[in-house]
Amino acid sequence: MRDILLSFAADSLIEVGNQFCGAENVFFSCDKENKKGLSHFVKILSWWDKIEKKVQTFVLDIDASEGTLEGCAEAIQH
């Protein structure tokens, strides 16, 4: 199961990379949330799709964070 998930993750990132390859700008957004007492750090890529004529987004990652600024900075670096 682990190998299947890793393979799917790699395939997904390659496909997203192909989609924003022609984009002039790709933006990285992040936000920290607290859900049911657990801190989560969400990282999102977004870009303008010239063909679809709309903003496309891709959730890059959702990490646990310590809830501190240092924890969030480590999550971004990771």
GROMACS .gro file of N, CA and C in nm, residues 12-29 44-60:
model
  105
   12SER      N    1   0.100   1.239  -0.934
   12SER     CA    2   0.020   1.360  -0.915
   12SER      C    3   0.106   1.485  -0.928
   13LEU      N    4   0.223   1.484  -0.865
   13LEU     CA    5   0.311   1.601  -0.873
   13LEU      C    6   0.363   1.624  -1.014
   14ILE      N    7   0.390   1.518  -1.087
   14ILE     CA    8   0.433   1.533  -1.226
   14ILE      C    9   0.322   1.595  -1.309
   15GLU      N   10   0.200   1.549  -1.291
   15GLU     CA   11   0.086   1.604  -1.365
   15GLU      C   12   0.063   1.750  -1.332
   16VAL      N   13   0.069   1.786  -1.206
   16VAL     CA   14   0.052   1.926  -1.168
   16VAL      C   15   0.164   2.011  -1.225
   17GLY      N   16   0.286   1.960  -1.221
   17GLY     CA   17   0.399   2.032  -1.280
   17GLY      C   18   0.379   2.057  -1.428
   18ASN      N   19   0.324   1.960  -1.499
   18ASN     CA   20   0.295   1.977  -1.641
   18ASN      C   21   0.187   2.083  -1.663
   19GLN      N   22   0.091   2.090  -1.573
   19GLN     CA   23  -0.018   2.187  -1.587
   19GLN      C   24   0.030   2.330  -1.570
   20PHE      N   25   0.117   2.357  -1.472
   20PHE     CA   26   0.159   2.495  -1.452
   20PHE      C   27   0.294   2.527  -1.516
   21CYS      N   28   0.344   2.436  -1.597
   21CYS     CA   29   0.471   2.456  -1.665
   21CYS      C   30   0.470   2.583  -1.751
   22GLY      N   31   0.360   2.611  -1.818
   22GLY     CA   32   0.352   2.729  -1.904
   22GLY      C   33   0.302   2.853  -1.832
   23ALA      N   34   0.274   2.843  -1.705
   23ALA     CA   35   0.220   2.957  -1.629
   23ALA      C   36   0.329   3.061  -1.608
   24GLU      N   37   0.289   3.187  -1.617
   24GLU     CA   38   0.386   3.294  -1.595
   24GLU      C   39   0.423   3.305  -1.447
   25ASN      N   40   0.326   3.281  -1.360
   25ASN     CA   41   0.349   3.291  -1.216
   25ASN      C   42   0.281   3.173  -1.147
   26VAL      N   43   0.349   3.119  -1.049
   26VAL     CA   44   0.291   3.017  -0.963
   26VAL      C   45   0.304   3.070  -0.820
   27PHE      N   46   0.194   3.066  -0.746
   27PHE     CA   47   0.191   3.123  -0.613
   27PHE      C   48   0.184   3.013  -0.508
   28PHE      N   49   0.251   3.037  -0.398
   28PHE     CA   50   0.254   2.945  -0.285
   28PHE      C   51   0.182   3.013  -0.170
   29SER      N   52   0.074   2.951  -0.122
   29SER     CA   53  -0.003   3.004  -0.010
   29SER      C   54  -0.001   2.903   0.103
   44ILE      N   55  -0.067   2.541  -0.041
   44ILE     CA   56  -0.141   2.536  -0.167
   44ILE      C   57  -0.064   2.608  -0.277
   45LEU      N   58  -0.059   2.546  -0.395
   45LEU     CA   59  -0.006   2.612  -0.515
   45LEU      C   60  -0.123   2.662  -0.597
   46SER      N   61  -0.109   2.779  -0.658
   46SER     CA   62  -0.213   2.831  -0.747
   46SER      C   63  -0.149   2.902  -0.865
   47TRP      N   64  -0.218   2.901  -0.978
   47TRP     CA   65  -0.169   2.964  -1.100
   47TRP      C   66  -0.286   2.992  -1.192
   48TRP      N   67  -0.265   3.082  -1.289
   48TRP     CA   68  -0.367   3.115  -1.389
   48TRP      C   69  -0.353   3.019  -1.506
   49ASP      N   70  -0.461   2.947  -1.536
   49ASP     CA   71  -0.464   2.853  -1.648
   49ASP      C   72  -0.516   2.929  -1.770
   50LYS      N   73  -0.427   2.951  -1.868
   50LYS     CA   74  -0.463   3.027  -1.988
   50LYS      C   75  -0.567   2.955  -2.073
   51ILE      N   76  -0.562   2.824  -2.075
   51ILE     CA   77  -0.656   2.746  -2.157
   51ILE      C   78  -0.796   2.747  -2.094
   52GLU      N   79  -0.804   2.716  -1.965
   52GLU     CA   80  -0.933   2.712  -1.895
   52GLU      C   81  -0.982   2.852  -1.856
   53LYS      N   82  -0.890   2.950  -1.861
   53LYS     CA   83  -0.920   3.089  -1.823
   53LYS      C   84  -0.976   3.098  -1.680
   54LYS      N   85  -0.904   3.031  -1.588
   54LYS     CA   86  -0.941   3.039  -1.447
   54LYS      C   87  -0.821   3.003  -1.362
   55VAL      N   88  -0.832   3.037  -1.235
   55VAL     CA   89  -0.726   3.003  -1.140
   55VAL      C   90  -0.738   2.855  -1.106
   56GLN      N   91  -0.626   2.786  -1.115
   56GLN     CA   92  -0.619   2.645  -1.075
   56GLN      C   93  -0.546   2.637  -0.941
   57THR      N   94  -0.585   2.543  -0.858
   57THR     CA   95  -0.518   2.525  -0.729
   57THR      C   96  -0.485   2.377  -0.708
   58PHE      N   97  -0.384   2.355  -0.626
   58PHE     CA   98  -0.343   2.219  -0.591
   58PHE      C   99  -0.296   2.221  -0.446
   59VAL      N  100  -0.357   2.138  -0.363
   59VAL     CA  101  -0.313   2.127  -0.224
   59VAL      C  102  -0.185   2.045  -0.223
   60LEU      N  103  -0.076   2.113  -0.196
   60LEU     CA  104   0.055   2.049  -0.201
   60LEU      C  105   0.077   1.958  -0.081
   0.00000   0.00000   0.00000
